[in-house]
Coordinates of C-alpha atoms and ligand atoms in Angstrom, one line a residue:
X1 CA 138.6 33.9 20.9
X2 CA 137.2 34.3 24.3
X3 CA 135.6 37.7 24.8
X4 CA 134.8 37.9 28.5
X5 CA 137.4 39.9 30.5
X6 CA 137.5 41.0 34.1
X7 CA 137.2 44.7 34.5
X8 CA 140.1 46.5 36.0
X9 CA 139.4 47.5 39.6
X10 CA 139.4 51.2 38.8
X11 CA 136.6 50.7 36.4
X12 CA 134.6 48.4 38.6
X13 CA 135.0 50.9 41.5
X14 CA 133.7 53.6 39.3
X15 CA 130.7 51.7 38.4
X16 CA 130.0 50.8 42.1
X17 CA 130.6 54.4 43.0
X18 CA 127.7 55.4 40.8
X19 CA 125.5 53.5 43.2
X20 CA 127.0 54.4 46.6
X21 CA 128.1 57.9 46.0
X22 CA 125.5 59.9 44.0
X23 CA 126.2 63.3 45.4
X24 CA 128.2 65.2 48.0
X25 CA 125.7 64.3 50.7
X26 CA 126.1 60.6 50.2
X27 CA 129.8 60.9 50.4
X28 CA 129.5 62.9 53.7
X29 CA 127.1 60.3 55.1
X30 CA 129.6 57.5 54.4
X31 CA 132.5 59.4 56.0
X32 CA 130.7 60.5 59.1
X33 CA 129.3 57.0 59.6
X34 CA 132.8 55.5 59.4
X35 CA 133.9 58.0 62.1
X36 CA 131.0 57.0 64.3
X37 CA 131.8 53.2 63.7
X38 CA 135.4 54.1 64.8
X39 CA 134.1 55.3 68.1
X40 CA 134.7 59.0 67.7
X41 CA 133.6 61.5 70.3
X42 CA 134.2 64.5 68.2
X43 CA 133.5 64.9 64.5
X44 CA 134.2 68.0 62.5
X45 CA 132.9 68.5 59.0
X46 CA 134.0 71.1 56.5
X47 CA 132.7 71.5 53.0
X48 CA 133.5 73.9 50.3
X49 CA 131.2 74.8 47.4
X50 CA 128.5 72.6 48.7
X51 CA 131.0 69.7 48.8
X52 CA 131.8 69.9 45.1
X53 CA 135.4 71.0 45.8
X54 CA 135.9 69.7 49.3
X55 CA 134.3 67.5 51.9
X56 CA 136.5 67.0 54.9
X57 CA 135.6 64.8 57.9
X58 CA 138.0 64.8 60.9
X59 CA 137.4 62.5 63.9
X60 CA 139.1 61.4 67.1
X61 CA 138.2 57.8 66.7
X62 CA 140.3 54.6 66.6
X63 CA 142.5 55.5 63.7
X64 CA 144.1 52.9 61.4
X65 CA 147.4 51.2 61.1
X66 CA 149.5 51.8 58.0
X67 CA 148.3 48.5 56.5
X68 CA 144.7 49.0 57.3
X69 CA 144.8 52.5 55.9
X70 CA 145.9 51.0 52.6
X71 CA 143.4 48.1 52.9
X72 CA 140.5 50.5 53.6
X73 CA 140.4 51.5 50.0
X74 CA 140.3 48.0 48.6
X75 CA 136.8 46.8 47.5
X76 CA 134.9 44.9 50.0
X77 CA 137.5 45.5 52.6
X78 CA 135.8 45.9 55.9
X79 CA 136.7 45.5 59.6
X80 CA 133.1 45.2 60.5
X81 CA 131.9 41.8 59.4
X82 CA 133.8 38.6 58.8
X83 CA 131.1 36.2 57.6
X84 CA 127.7 36.1 56.1
X85 CA 126.4 35.2 59.6
X86 CA 127.5 38.6 60.9
X87 CA 125.1 40.2 58.6
X88 CA 122.2 39.2 60.8
X89 CA 123.5 40.9 63.9
X90 CA 124.7 44.0 62.4
X91 CA 125.0 47.0 64.7
X92 CA 127.5 49.2 62.8
X93 CA 126.5 51.8 60.2
X94 CA 128.7 50.4 57.5
X95 CA 129.5 46.8 56.6
X96 CA 129.9 46.6 52.8
X97 CA 133.4 47.9 52.6
X98 CA 132.3 49.8 49.5
X99 CA 132.4 53.4 50.6
X100 CA 136.0 54.4 50.6
X101 CA 136.9 52.5 47.4
X102 CA 133.8 54.1 45.7
X103 CA 134.8 57.6 46.9
X104 CA 138.4 57.2 45.8
X105 CA 137.3 56.1 42.4
X106 CA 135.6 59.3 41.6
X107 CA 137.6 62.0 43.7
X108 CA 141.0 63.0 44.9
X109 CA 141.3 61.7 48.4
X110 CA 143.8 62.6 51.0
X111 CA 143.8 60.8 54.4
X112 CA 145.8 61.1 57.6
X113 CA 145.2 58.5 60.3
X114 CA 146.9 57.5 63.5
X115 CA 146.0 55.0 66.3
X116 CA 146.4 56.2 69.9
X117 CA 149.4 53.9 70.5
X118 CA 151.3 54.5 67.4
X119 CA 154.0 57.1 67.3
X120 CA 153.6 58.0 63.7
X121 CA 150.5 58.1 61.6
X122 CA 149.9 57.4 57.9
X123 CA 149.4 59.8 55.1
X124 CA 147.7 58.4 51.9
X125 CA 146.7 60.2 48.7
X126 CA 144.6 58.4 46.1
X127 CA 143.0 59.8 43.0
X128 CA 140.8 57.9 40.7
X129 CA 141.7 54.6 42.5
X130 CA 145.4 55.2 41.9
X131 CA 147.5 55.5 45.0
X132 CA 149.6 58.6 44.6
X133 CA 151.5 58.7 47.8
X134 CA 151.7 56.7 51.1
X135 CA 154.1 57.7 53.9
X136 CA 154.4 58.1 57.6
X137 CA 153.3 61.5 59.1
X138 CA 152.8 63.4 62.2
X139 CA 149.1 63.7 63.0
X140 CA 146.5 63.7 65.8
X141 CA 144.9 60.5 67.0
X142 CA 142.0 59.6 64.7
X143 CA 141.4 60.0 61.1
X144 CA 141.0 62.9 58.8
X145 CA 139.7 62.4 55.2
X146 CA 139.6 65.1 52.6
X147 CA 137.6 64.4 49.4
X148 CA 138.4 66.9 46.8
X149 CA 136.8 67.6 43.4
X150 CA 134.1 64.9 43.6
X151 CA 133.5 63.4 40.1
X152 CA 136.6 65.1 38.7
X153 CA 137.0 62.2 36.4
X154 CA 133.2 61.6 35.6
X155 CA 132.1 64.9 34.0
X156 CA 128.6 63.5 33.2
X157 CA 128.1 63.0 37.0
X158 CA 129.5 66.3 37.8
X159 CA 127.0 68.0 35.5
X160 CA 124.2 66.0 37.1
X161 CA 124.7 67.7 40.4
X162 CA 122.2 70.4 41.4
X163 CA 122.9 73.9 42.3
X164 CA 125.2 74.7 45.2
X165 CA 122.2 75.8 47.3
X166 CA 120.4 72.4 46.7
X167 CA 123.5 70.3 47.3
X168 CA 124.3 72.2 50.5
X169 CA 120.7 71.7 51.6
X170 CA 121.2 67.9 51.0
X171 CA 124.4 67.9 53.0
X172 CA 122.8 69.7 55.9
X173 CA 119.8 67.4 55.9
X174 CA 122.1 64.3 55.8
X175 CA 124.1 65.8 58.7
X176 CA 121.0 66.5 60.8
X177 CA 119.8 63.0 60.3
X178 CA 123.0 61.6 61.7
X179 CA 123.5 64.0 64.6
X180 CA 120.0 63.5 65.9
X181 CA 120.9 59.9 66.6
X182 CA 124.2 60.6 68.3
X183 CA 123.7 63.3 70.8
X184 CA 126.6 61.9 72.9
X185 CA 129.0 62.8 70.1
X186 CA 129.9 66.4 69.5
X187 CA 129.8 67.7 65.9
X188 CA 130.6 70.9 64.0
X189 CA 129.7 71.6 60.5
X190 CA 131.3 74.4 58.5
X191 CA 130.4 75.5 55.0
X192 CA 132.9 77.7 53.2
X193 CA 134.5 78.7 56.6
X194 CA 131.1 79.6 58.1
X195 CA 130.1 77.6 61.1
X196 CA 126.7 76.2 60.4
X197 CA 126.4 73.9 63.5
X198 CA 128.4 73.7 66.6
X199 CA 126.8 70.9 68.6
X200 CA 128.1 70.0 71.9
X201 CA 127.5 66.5 73.4
X202 CA 124.2 66.3 75.4
X203 CA 120.9 64.7 75.6
X204 CA 118.6 63.9 72.8
X205 CA 116.3 66.8 73.7
X206 CA 119.2 69.2 73.8
X207 CA 120.4 68.0 70.4
X208 CA 117.0 68.5 68.9
X209 CA 116.9 72.0 70.2
X210 CA 120.3 72.8 69.2
X211 CA 119.6 71.6 65.6
X212 CA 116.2 73.1 65.2
X213 CA 115.8 75.8 67.8
X214 CA 117.5 78.3 65.7
X215 CA 115.9 77.5 62.4
X216 CA 113.0 79.3 60.9
X217 CA 110.5 76.9 62.3
X218 CA 111.9 77.3 65.8
X219 CA 111.4 74.1 67.8
X220 CA 111.9 74.1 71.5
X221 CA 112.0 71.1 73.7
X222 CA 109.1 72.5 75.8
X223 CA 106.9 71.9 72.8
X224 CA 107.8 68.2 72.6
X225 CA 106.3 65.4 74.5
X226 CA 108.4 62.4 75.4
X227 CA 107.3 59.0 74.2
X228 CA 108.6 55.6 75.5
X229 CA 107.4 52.1 75.0
X230 CA 109.2 48.9 75.4
X231 CA 107.8 45.7 74.0
X232 CA 109.2 42.3 73.2
X233 CA 109.1 43.1 69.5
X234 CA 110.3 46.7 69.4
X235 CA 111.3 49.6 71.7
X236 CA 110.0 53.0 70.7
X237 CA 111.2 56.2 72.2
X238 CA 111.5 59.8 71.1
X239 CA 109.5 62.9 71.0
X240 CA 106.3 64.2 69.4
X241 CA 105.2 67.8 69.1
X242 CA 102.3 69.2 70.9
X243 CA 99.4 69.7 68.5
X244 CA 99.7 73.5 68.6
X245 CA 103.3 73.5 67.2
X246 CA 102.1 71.6 64.1
X247 CA 103.1 73.5 61.0
X248 CA 103.2 73.0 57.2
X249 CA 106.8 71.9 57.2
X250 CA 107.4 70.1 60.5
X251 CA 110.4 67.9 61.0
X252 CA 109.1 64.3 60.9
X253 CA 111.8 61.9 61.4
X254 CA 112.0 58.2 62.1
X255 CA 115.1 56.3 63.0
X256 CA 115.7 52.6 63.3
X257 CA 118.8 51.2 65.1
X258 CA 120.5 54.4 64.8
X259 CA 119.8 55.1 61.2
X260 CA 117.4 57.6 59.6
X261 CA 114.6 56.0 57.6
X262 CA 111.5 56.9 55.8
X263 CA 108.4 55.0 56.6
X264 CA 105.1 56.0 55.2
X265 CA 103.1 53.3 56.9
X266 CA 104.5 54.2 60.3
X267 CA 103.8 57.8 59.6
X268 CA 100.1 56.9 59.1
X269 CA 100.2 55.4 62.6
X270 CA 101.6 58.7 64.1
X271 CA 99.0 60.7 62.1
X272 CA 96.3 58.4 63.4
X273 CA 97.2 59.2 66.9
X274 CA 96.8 62.9 66.2
X275 CA 93.4 62.5 64.6
X276 CA 91.1 65.3 65.4
X277 CA 93.8 67.4 67.1
X278 CA 95.4 69.2 64.1
X279 CA 94.4 72.2 62.2
X280 CA 93.9 71.4 58.4
X281 CA 97.1 70.7 56.6
X282 CA 99.3 71.1 59.6
X283 CA 101.8 68.5 60.5
X284 CA 103.2 67.7 63.9
X285 CA 106.9 67.5 64.4
X286 CA 108.2 64.1 65.6
X287 CA 111.4 62.3 66.2
X288 CA 110.8 58.7 66.8
X289 CA 113.5 56.1 67.4
X290 CA 112.9 52.3 67.0
X291 CA 115.1 49.8 68.5
X292 CA 114.6 46.4 67.1
X293 CA 116.5 43.1 66.7
X294 CA 118.5 43.4 63.5
X295 CA 117.0 40.3 62.1
X296 CA 113.6 41.9 62.2
X297 CA 114.6 44.5 59.5
X298 CA 116.0 44.0 56.1
X299 CA 119.8 44.1 56.6
X300 CA 120.7 44.2 53.0
X301 CA 119.3 47.6 52.7
X302 CA 120.8 49.7 49.9
X303 CA 123.3 52.2 51.2
X304 CA 121.5 55.1 49.7
X305 CA 118.1 53.8 50.4
X306 CA 116.2 55.3 53.4
X307 CA 113.0 53.1 53.1
X308 CA 113.5 50.2 55.5
X309 CA 111.5 47.0 55.5
X310 CA 110.3 45.6 58.8
X311 CA 109.3 41.9 59.1
X312 CA 106.4 42.7 61.3
X313 CA 105.1 46.1 60.4
X314 CA 101.5 45.2 61.1
X315 CA 102.2 44.5 64.8
X316 CA 104.3 47.7 65.2
X317 CA 101.7 50.0 63.7
X318 CA 99.2 49.8 66.6
X319 CA 102.0 49.9 69.2
X320 CA 103.3 53.1 67.7
X321 CA 99.9 54.7 67.4
X322 CA 99.0 53.9 71.0
X323 CA 102.3 55.2 72.2
X324 CA 101.9 58.5 70.6
X325 CA 98.3 58.7 71.5
X326 CA 99.0 58.1 75.1
X327 CA 101.5 60.9 75.2
X328 CA 99.1 63.3 73.5
X329 CA 96.3 62.1 75.9
X330 CA 98.2 62.8 79.0
X331 CA 99.0 66.3 77.7
X332 CA 95.5 67.0 76.4
X333 CA 93.5 66.3 79.5
X334 CA 95.5 69.0 81.2
X335 CA 94.5 72.2 79.6
X336 CA 95.9 74.1 82.6
X337 CA 99.3 73.8 81.0
X338 CA 98.2 76.4 78.6
X339 CA 96.2 78.4 81.0
X340 CA 99.2 78.9 83.0
X341 CA 101.1 80.1 80.0
X342 CA 104.1 78.1 80.9
X343 CA 106.0 75.3 79.4
X344 CA 105.2 72.8 82.0
X345 CA 106.2 69.2 81.5
X346 CA 103.4 66.6 81.8
X347 CA 102.2 66.8 85.4
X348 CA 102.9 63.8 87.5
X349 CA 99.3 63.7 88.7
X350 CA 97.9 63.3 85.2
X351 CA 96.0 60.1 86.2
X352 CA 94.1 62.0 88.8
X353 CA 93.4 64.9 86.5
X354 CA 92.2 62.5 83.8
X355 CA 89.7 61.1 86.2
X356 CA 88.6 64.6 87.1
X357 CA 88.3 65.6 83.5
X358 CA 85.8 62.8 82.8
X359 CA 82.7 64.6 84.1
X360 CA 80.1 62.1 85.3
X361 CA 77.3 64.0 83.6
X362 CA 78.5 62.8 80.2
X363 CA 76.8 59.4 80.1
X364 CA 73.5 61.1 80.9
X365 CA 73.6 63.4 78.0
X366 CA 73.7 61.1 75.1
X367 CA 71.7 62.7 72.4
X368 CA 71.1 65.7 74.4
X369 CA 71.4 69.1 72.8
X370 CA 70.4 72.0 75.1
X371 CA 70.2 74.2 72.0
X372 CA 68.0 72.0 69.9
X373 CA 64.5 73.1 70.8
X374 CA 61.8 70.5 71.2
X375 CA 59.8 70.0 68.0
X376 CA 56.3 71.3 68.1
X377 CA 54.5 68.8 70.4
X378 CA 52.0 67.4 67.8
X379 CA 55.0 66.5 65.8
X380 CA 57.1 64.5 68.4
X381 CA 56.9 61.7 70.8
X382 CA 59.8 60.4 72.9
X383 CA 61.3 57.3 71.7
X384 CA 61.2 54.5 74.3
X385 CA 64.7 53.4 73.3
X386 CA 66.1 56.0 75.5
X387 CA 64.4 58.1 78.1
X388 CA 66.3 61.3 78.6
X389 CA 64.8 62.9 81.7
X390 CA 65.0 66.5 81.0
X391 CA 65.4 67.4 84.6
X392 CA 68.3 65.0 84.9
X393 CA 69.8 66.5 81.9
X394 CA 69.5 70.0 83.0
X395 CA 70.7 69.2 86.5
X396 CA 74.3 69.7 85.7
X397 CA 73.4 72.9 83.9
X398 CA 72.0 74.5 87.0
X399 CA 75.1 73.8 89.0
X400 CA 78.1 73.8 86.9
X401 CA 80.7 72.0 89.0
X402 CA 84.0 73.8 89.3
X403 CA 85.7 70.5 89.3
X404 CA 84.7 69.9 85.7
X405 CA 86.2 73.2 84.6
X406 CA 89.5 73.2 83.0
X407 CA 91.6 73.4 86.0
X408 CA 91.7 74.4 89.6
X409 CA 93.5 77.7 88.8
X410 CA 90.5 79.0 87.1
X411 CA 89.2 81.9 89.2
X412 CA 86.7 80.8 91.8
X413 CA 83.8 82.8 90.5
X414 CA 84.1 82.0 86.9
X415 CA 81.6 84.3 85.1
X416 CA 81.7 83.6 81.4
X417 CA 80.5 86.6 79.3
X418 CA 79.4 86.5 75.7
X419 CA 81.2 88.7 73.3
X420 CA 79.5 90.0 70.2
X421 CA 79.8 87.5 67.3
X422 CA 79.3 84.3 69.3
X423 CA 82.3 84.0 71.6
X424 CA 82.5 83.1 75.3
X425 CA 85.0 85.1 77.2
X426 CA 86.1 84.2 80.7
X427 CA 88.9 85.3 83.0
X428 CA 91.3 82.7 84.2
X429 CA 94.0 83.1 86.8
X430 CA 96.5 83.8 84.2
X431 CA 94.7 85.8 81.5
X432 CA 91.7 85.6 79.3
X433 CA 90.2 82.7 77.4
X434 CA 88.0 83.0 74.4
X435 CA 85.9 80.1 73.2
X436 CA 84.2 80.1 69.8
X437 CA 80.7 78.9 70.9
X438 CA 79.6 77.3 67.7
X439 CA 82.8 75.5 67.1
X440 CA 82.8 74.4 70.7
X441 CA 79.3 73.0 70.3
X442 CA 80.3 71.2 67.1
X443 CA 83.1 69.6 68.8
X444 CA 81.0 68.5 71.8
X445 CA 78.2 67.1 69.6
X446 CA 80.8 65.4 67.3
X447 CA 82.3 63.5 70.3
X448 CA 78.9 62.6 71.6
X449 CA 77.9 61.2 68.1
X450 CA 81.1 59.3 67.8
X451 CA 80.4 57.7 71.2
X452 CA 76.9 56.8 70.0
X453 CA 78.2 55.3 66.8
X454 CA 80.7 53.1 68.7
X455 CA 78.3 52.2 71.4
X456 CA 75.1 51.9 69.3
X457 CA 73.4 53.8 72.1
X458 CA 71.4 56.4 70.2
X459 CA 69.0 59.0 71.5
X460 CA 66.3 59.5 69.0
X461 CA 62.9 61.1 68.7
X462 CA 60.1 59.5 66.8
X463 CA 58.3 61.7 64.3
X464 CA 54.6 61.6 64.4
X465 CA 54.4 62.3 60.8
X466 CA 57.1 60.8 58.7
X467 CA 59.3 63.2 56.5
X468 CA 59.9 62.2 53.0
X469 CA 63.3 61.9 51.5
X470 CA 63.9 61.4 47.7
X471 CA 67.4 60.5 46.6
X472 CA 68.9 60.2 43.1
X473 CA 69.9 56.9 41.6
X474 CA 73.5 57.4 42.5
X475 CA 72.7 58.6 46.0
X476 CA 70.7 55.6 46.8
X477 CA 73.4 53.0 47.2
X478 CA 75.4 55.5 49.3
X479 CA 72.5 55.9 51.6
X480 CA 71.8 52.2 51.7
X481 CA 75.4 51.6 52.9
X482 CA 75.0 54.2 55.5
X483 CA 71.8 52.9 57.0
X484 CA 73.4 50.8 59.9
X485 CA 75.4 53.8 61.0
X486 CA 72.5 56.2 60.7
X487 CA 70.4 53.9 62.8
X488 CA 73.1 53.9 65.4
X489 CA 72.8 57.6 65.8
X490 CA 69.1 57.7 65.9
X491 CA 67.8 58.0 62.4
X492 CA 65.1 55.6 61.3
X493 CA 64.4 55.3 57.6
X494 CA 61.9 53.1 55.7
X495 CA 62.2 52.6 52.0
X496 CA 58.9 53.4 50.3
X497 CA 59.9 53.2 46.7
X498 CA 63.0 52.8 44.4
X499 CA 64.3 56.3 45.4
X500 CA 62.0 57.2 48.3
X501 CA 62.3 56.9 52.0
X502 CA 60.2 57.8 55.0
X503 CA 62.1 59.3 57.9
X504 CA 60.3 58.2 60.9
X505 CA 62.8 59.0 63.7
X506 CA 65.7 61.5 64.2
X507 CA 68.7 61.8 66.4
X508 CA 67.6 64.0 69.4
X509 CA 70.6 66.3 68.8
X510 CA 68.9 67.5 65.7
X511 CA 66.0 69.1 67.5
X512 CA 63.9 70.9 65.0
X513 CA 66.6 71.2 62.4
X514 CA 65.6 69.9 59.1
X515 CA 66.2 66.2 58.9
X516 CA 66.2 66.0 55.1
X517 CA 68.9 68.7 54.8
X518 CA 71.0 67.0 57.4
X519 CA 70.7 63.6 55.5
X520 CA 71.5 65.2 52.2
X521 CA 74.6 66.8 53.7
X522 CA 75.7 63.5 55.1
X523 CA 75.2 61.7 51.8
X524 CA 77.2 64.3 50.0
X525 CA 80.1 64.2 52.5
X526 CA 80.2 60.5 52.5
X527 CA 80.0 60.2 48.7
X528 CA 83.1 62.5 48.7
X529 CA 85.1 59.9 50.5
X530 CA 84.1 56.8 48.6
X531 CA 87.3 54.9 49.6
X532 CA 87.1 55.8 53.2
X533 CA 87.3 53.0 55.7
X534 CA 84.4 52.7 58.0
X535 CA 85.9 54.7 60.8
X536 CA 86.4 57.7 58.5
X537 CA 82.9 57.3 57.2
X538 CA 81.6 57.4 60.7
X539 CA 83.6 60.6 61.4
X540 CA 82.1 62.2 58.3
X541 CA 78.6 61.4 59.4
X542 CA 79.2 62.7 63.0
X543 CA 80.8 65.8 61.7
X544 CA 78.1 66.6 59.3
X545 CA 75.4 66.0 61.8
X546 CA 77.2 68.0 64.5
X547 CA 77.5 70.9 62.1
X548 CA 73.8 70.7 61.2
X549 CA 72.7 70.5 64.8
X550 CA 75.1 73.0 66.5
X551 CA 74.0 76.5 67.6
X552 CA 74.5 79.1 64.9
X553 CA 77.4 81.6 65.3
X554 CA 75.1 84.4 66.0
X555 CA 73.2 82.9 68.9
X556 CA 73.4 84.7 72.1
X557 CA 73.9 82.5 75.2
X558 CA 72.8 82.9 78.8
X559 CA 75.1 82.1 81.6
X560 CA 73.9 78.6 82.1
X561 CA 74.3 77.7 78.5
X562 CA 77.8 79.2 78.5
X563 CA 78.9 77.2 81.6
X564 CA 77.4 74.1 80.1
X565 CA 79.4 74.5 76.9
X566 CA 82.6 75.2 78.8
X567 CA 82.3 72.3 81.2
X568 CA 81.4 69.9 78.4
X569 CA 84.1 71.2 76.1
X570 CA 86.8 70.8 78.8
X571 CA 85.6 67.3 79.7
X572 CA 86.6 66.2 76.2
X573 CA 90.0 64.6 75.6
X574 CA 90.7 67.1 72.9
X575 CA 89.1 70.5 72.7
X576 CA 91.5 73.0 71.1
X577 CA 90.3 72.5 67.6
X578 CA 87.2 71.2 65.9
X579 CA 87.3 67.8 64.3
X580 CA 87.9 69.6 61.0
X581 CA 90.7 71.5 62.3
X582 CA 89.4 74.9 63.3
X583 CA 90.4 76.8 66.4
X584 CA 88.0 76.5 69.3
X585 CA 89.9 78.1 72.1
X586 CA 92.2 81.1 72.2
X587 CA 94.1 82.0 75.3
X588 CA 95.4 85.5 76.0
X589 CA 98.0 85.3 78.7
X590 CA 98.7 88.2 81.0
X591 CA 101.9 88.6 79.1
X592 CA 100.0 88.7 75.8
X593 CA 97.7 91.4 77.2
X594 CA 100.6 93.4 78.7
X595 CA 102.3 93.3 75.3
X596 CA 99.1 94.9 73.7
X597 CA 99.2 97.6 76.3
X598 CA 102.8 98.3 75.9
X599 CA 102.2 101.4 73.8
Ligands
ADP601 P1 132.6 49.8 55.8 O1 132.4 51.1 56.6 O2 131.4 49.3 55.1 O3 133.4 48.7 56.5 P2 134.2 51.6 54.2 O4 134.7 51.5 52.8 O5 133.3 52.7 54.6 O6 133.5 50.3 54.5 O7 135.5 51.5 55.2 C1 136.4 50.4 55.1 C2 137.1 50.2 56.4 O8 138.0 51.3 56.7 C3 136.3 50.2 57.6 O9 135.7 48.9 57.8 C4 137.2 50.6 58.8 O10 137.9 49.5 59.3 C5 138.2 51.6 58.1 N1 137.8 53.0 58.3 C6 137.1 53.8 57.5 N2 137.0 55.0 58.0 C7 137.5 55.0 59.2 C8 137.7 56.0 60.3 N3 137.2 57.3 60.1 N4 138.4 55.6 61.3 C9 138.8 54.3 61.5 N5 138.7 53.4 60.5 C10 138.0 53.7 59.4
MG602 MG1 131.6 52.8 55.9

């Protein structure tokens, strides 16, 4: 006797439903995407009990004929593709023709639909794949679908659902991901008769503000920088947050061809662009939209899957990183944005300001640390490799040029003052600026050392008497691997025994700081990050050395030194935080000050 039997449709649908419809949020997604595919301008969502008892989606889209309304619930019935070939040029959200049959297999569904030219619409009721009722009805143009009692006939699945709170959160997240792609469509979302979102049609920026501007982590469009890059392979546009609005729970969203996606690899590219700009553990918000030829991404993506495969990820990574970096760069070379306390868009003249921000003195000062005192003279000779002329180096100190200072608006006679505890305070047109002197110095030295590591142009001082360094057996290979980079920044080491080295030259920035301590700190830092790529290793070296060489917090500074720190700090592309994420500059605007004096 033959044993193989075809499953009845209702059973097959229920099995398929398990894949497509896992929770109220997946049902909502399918319904709203259908409305968008139908060209709707207005979409209203209503849920009850976190979607467990009701999910209703009403649109003013194309509507369906009576026959199509019936067909829509058949498996693999779709109006969106006709052949396998169409799969490769897919532009609609749905295409599998699986959503409606899956939903009606596991819920009680009621639909009304009418096309604009039809006098009467169609009412259809289906429960557990069985059509209960189909008749003409009066209804508005468009389609309204009510999904009641999801998983009413699959108790195991119903039990599998999370608390109402969690399921509602899922519904809202799903909704957010969709509305952020369709700012030209107006949406409402009501949960148990309470309006959660009422989003008018508008621009992308307005949509982002309408969705997140009222949330706990208020996000305003003035905090977002626009990005835009068109290449043959991919178009990238969207918004990235200014570094100072980074938070622990930032919205970080990617979309491709109108669809939300997760992409850990591209996330890395964005984070790389922010390198050195973010306080520890803080994440920048971003909303990045990719447009790419459909054949460049995996079309057969599973309906519930949000990770999407790109054919050429390796090429997109640097494009993305550079695009974000450029937006941040434009913003960062213009510290006046913040001095003015306003929410100014990127100034048009940023190219000019960027040119100004690069103080010409910088190339002279490689290896120069005004705070590292000369070693006692019997101890030091200048290395011929570089000949820093001290006069030249000090020249800019004597006449700090106003043009190098953060911006034109800074008061003419800028007179920085030190404040107890190692802070530099100065008046700006719009308030007060406080700079953490040691951290500023660390940041300056770090950037200088990174430059040297990249350019192999070190400034070092020879020691008359070598200093000894003894390392342990496990430190030795770490040190050996570091030698080329150490040489790039001015160290010279000669191996004298299995674990012994002679230090014969030092980076000038170190002054009379202890070379052995600095080297040990570098070895320890680098050993911590064994799997780092070379770039990160260099960053660790530069940071450790900068920390060893920078002025102590308690140091009191004269006016020249303060001006020097300020002009060099603000010549850097990024100066708000140290490379390890600590605050360097605090701005107190006139408003902040007024607020303090309000009582
Ligand atoms: P898919 O979206 O993959 O085509 P669905 O099962 O989600 O499959 O929908 C089946 C078909 O029903 C769609 O192709 C479309 O023709 C029609 N349809 C579904 N929802 C709507 C709607 N809101 N307005 C107009 N047509 C719809
Ligand atoms: Mg669909």
